[in-house]
């Protein structure tokens, strides 16, 4: 196994399950020291399973929809490692799936809070540290859903992540900081331990959700969802030194769907 992250301090958000947990596992296997952030207590269990003699893996419960939560995570990383070599912003995900005119005002705000602000806040909190230490890498997790149906607020949030990636890369490059992103497509994963939407779905809700499944599958060249491993690998590559001449880019990982 490659040791691309030996001696590197890495923060992964949204690490309690799904893509975030898969990314954390890869980086731990490659020698990285990790701080896993999530608002679910399950993040501590993930950290425990990844801790070995080779890697130090810590966890921190935080609400990254607030700047205070993001700052607390970055402060914990500083206290634990004394530096932040890599920040992987993975928090986000559609809460509802329905035509835009069917979204309530509070639901629209909740989608933006969930899928844009955690990346904005955590990046802002970490940036000063990276500038002071003379470099670092920020990997944002966006989505090919910037062109999709039945999740316009989520698409807008991830479009904001793409714009953040492109714009901040220009500002941060003189400080030795790379800012990149992947845009995952549909991804097969175990049922979420903490669902984004706890309400029981109506028959109409199920039909709207099925429409995005059908569109996502049809828009890929392979006519299937990707795996967690297929999403984690590009993120880990972009976070590594092997991608040292890549910045400002958003890499679609959607089986040919460019988003």
PDB file of N, CA and C in Angstrom, residues 13 19 26 32 57 59 81 89 95 113 115 124 144 153 155 160-161 164 166-167 189 193 197 215 247:
ATOM      1  N   UNK A  13     -14.385  15.988   6.734  1.00  0.00           N
ATOM      2  CA  UNK A  13     -15.704  16.282   7.286  1.00  0.00           C
ATOM      3  C   UNK A  13     -16.745  15.326   6.708  1.00  0.00           C
ATOM      4  N   UNK A  19     -19.178   8.330   1.691  1.00  0.00           N
ATOM      5  CA  UNK A  19     -17.936   8.703   1.018  1.00  0.00           C
ATOM      6  C   UNK A  19     -16.895   9.192   2.021  1.00  0.00           C
ATOM      7  N   UNK A  26      -9.112   5.110   3.402  1.00  0.00           N
ATOM      8  CA  UNK A  26      -8.005   5.097   2.451  1.00  0.00           C
ATOM      9  C   UNK A  26      -6.815   5.882   2.975  1.00  0.00           C
ATOM     10  N   UNK A  32      -1.779   8.483   6.861  1.00  0.00           N
ATOM     11  CA  UNK A  32      -2.143   9.822   7.302  1.00  0.00           C
ATOM     12  C   UNK A  32      -2.615   9.871   8.744  1.00  0.00           C
ATOM     13  N   UNK A  57      -5.936   8.470  14.503  1.00  0.00           N
ATOM     14  CA  UNK A  57      -7.232   8.890  13.989  1.00  0.00           C
ATOM     15  C   UNK A  57      -8.072   9.372  15.161  1.00  0.00           C
ATOM     16  N   UNK A  59     -11.571  11.933  16.423  1.00  0.00           N
ATOM     17  CA  UNK A  59     -12.869  12.400  15.950  1.00  0.00           C
ATOM     18  C   UNK A  59     -13.287  13.649  16.707  1.00  0.00           C
ATOM     19  N   UNK A  81      -2.613  18.228  15.933  1.00  0.00           N
ATOM     20  CA  UNK A  81      -1.500  18.002  15.002  1.00  0.00           C
ATOM     21  C   UNK A  81      -0.535  19.177  14.876  1.00  0.00           C
ATOM     22  N   UNK A  89     -13.568  18.579   2.390  1.00  0.00           N
ATOM     23  CA  UNK A  89     -14.922  19.040   2.717  1.00  0.00           C
ATOM     24  C   UNK A  89     -15.940  18.117   2.057  1.00  0.00           C
ATOM     25  N   UNK A  95     -31.632  16.688   0.808  1.00  0.00           N
ATOM     26  CA  UNK A  95     -32.569  16.330   1.872  1.00  0.00           C
ATOM     27  C   UNK A  95     -33.905  15.912   1.278  1.00  0.00           C
ATOM     28  N   UNK A 113     -28.073  25.433   3.624  1.00  0.00           N
ATOM     29  CA  UNK A 113     -27.338  25.283   4.882  1.00  0.00           C
ATOM     30  C   UNK A 113     -26.600  23.954   4.933  1.00  0.00           C
ATOM     31  N   UNK A 115     -25.625  21.902   2.263  1.00  0.00           N
ATOM     32  CA  UNK A 115     -24.701  21.503   1.198  1.00  0.00           C
ATOM     33  C   UNK A 115     -23.780  22.601   0.685  1.00  0.00           C
ATOM     34  N   UNK A 124     -13.095  28.611   5.280  1.00  0.00           N
ATOM     35  CA  UNK A 124     -12.740  29.909   5.870  1.00  0.00           C
ATOM     36  C   UNK A 124     -11.974  29.728   7.178  1.00  0.00           C
ATOM     37  N   UNK A 144     -22.375  16.001  -9.521  1.00  0.00           N
ATOM     38  CA  UNK A 144     -22.848  16.200 -10.893  1.00  0.00           C
ATOM     39  C   UNK A 144     -24.314  16.620 -10.914  1.00  0.00           C
ATOM     40  N   UNK A 153     -32.454  23.258  -5.240  1.00  0.00           N
ATOM     41  CA  UNK A 153     -31.681  23.917  -4.178  1.00  0.00           C
ATOM     42  C   UNK A 153     -30.340  23.234  -3.915  1.00  0.00           C
ATOM     43  N   UNK A 155     -28.674  21.513  -6.145  1.00  0.00           N
ATOM     44  CA  UNK A 155     -27.843  21.838  -7.305  1.00  0.00           C
ATOM     45  C   UNK A 155     -27.226  23.221  -7.158  1.00  0.00           C
ATOM     46  N   UNK A 160     -22.421  26.439  -6.013  1.00  0.00           N
ATOM     47  CA  UNK A 160     -21.636  27.348  -5.183  1.00  0.00           C
ATOM     48  C   UNK A 160     -20.308  26.740  -4.766  1.00  0.00           C
ATOM     49  N   UNK A 161     -20.294  25.452  -4.471  1.00  0.00           N
ATOM     50  CA  UNK A 161     -19.041  24.766  -4.138  1.00  0.00           C
ATOM     51  C   UNK A 161     -18.088  24.807  -5.328  1.00  0.00           C
ATOM     52  N   UNK A 164     -16.713  28.347  -5.536  1.00  0.00           N
ATOM     53  CA  UNK A 164     -15.739  28.527  -4.458  1.00  0.00           C
ATOM     54  C   UNK A 164     -14.403  27.901  -4.837  1.00  0.00           C
ATOM     55  N   UNK A 166     -13.122  27.239  -7.833  1.00  0.00           N
ATOM     56  CA  UNK A 166     -12.435  27.956  -8.908  1.00  0.00           C
ATOM     57  C   UNK A 166     -11.882  29.297  -8.438  1.00  0.00           C
ATOM     58  N   UNK A 167     -12.681  30.031  -7.678  1.00  0.00           N
ATOM     59  CA  UNK A 167     -12.265  31.375  -7.266  1.00  0.00           C
ATOM     60  C   UNK A 167     -11.176  31.347  -6.201  1.00  0.00           C
ATOM     61  N   UNK A 189     -24.337   2.865  -1.713  1.00  0.00           N
ATOM     62  CA  UNK A 189     -23.802   2.846  -0.352  1.00  0.00           C
ATOM     63  C   UNK A 189     -24.802   2.139   0.547  1.00  0.00           C
ATOM     64  N   UNK A 193     -27.009   5.484   8.246  1.00  0.00           N
ATOM     65  CA  UNK A 193     -27.282   5.302   9.668  1.00  0.00           C
ATOM     66  C   UNK A 193     -28.018   6.519  10.223  1.00  0.00           C
ATOM     67  N   UNK A 197     -33.402  12.919   5.716  1.00  0.00           N
ATOM     68  CA  UNK A 197     -34.814  13.249   5.862  1.00  0.00           C
ATOM     69  C   UNK A 197     -35.477  12.121   6.648  1.00  0.00           C
ATOM     70  N   UNK A 215     -32.839   9.248 -13.972  1.00  0.00           N
ATOM     71  CA  UNK A 215     -32.042  10.205 -14.732  1.00  0.00           C
ATOM     72  C   UNK A 215     -30.554  10.009 -14.488  1.00  0.00           C
ATOM     73  N   UNK A 247      -4.980  22.488  -9.655  1.00  0.00           N
ATOM     74  CA  UNK A 247      -5.739  23.358  -8.766  1.00  0.00           C
ATOM     75  C   UNK A 247      -6.834  24.056  -9.564  1.00  0.00           C
TER      76      UNK A 247
END
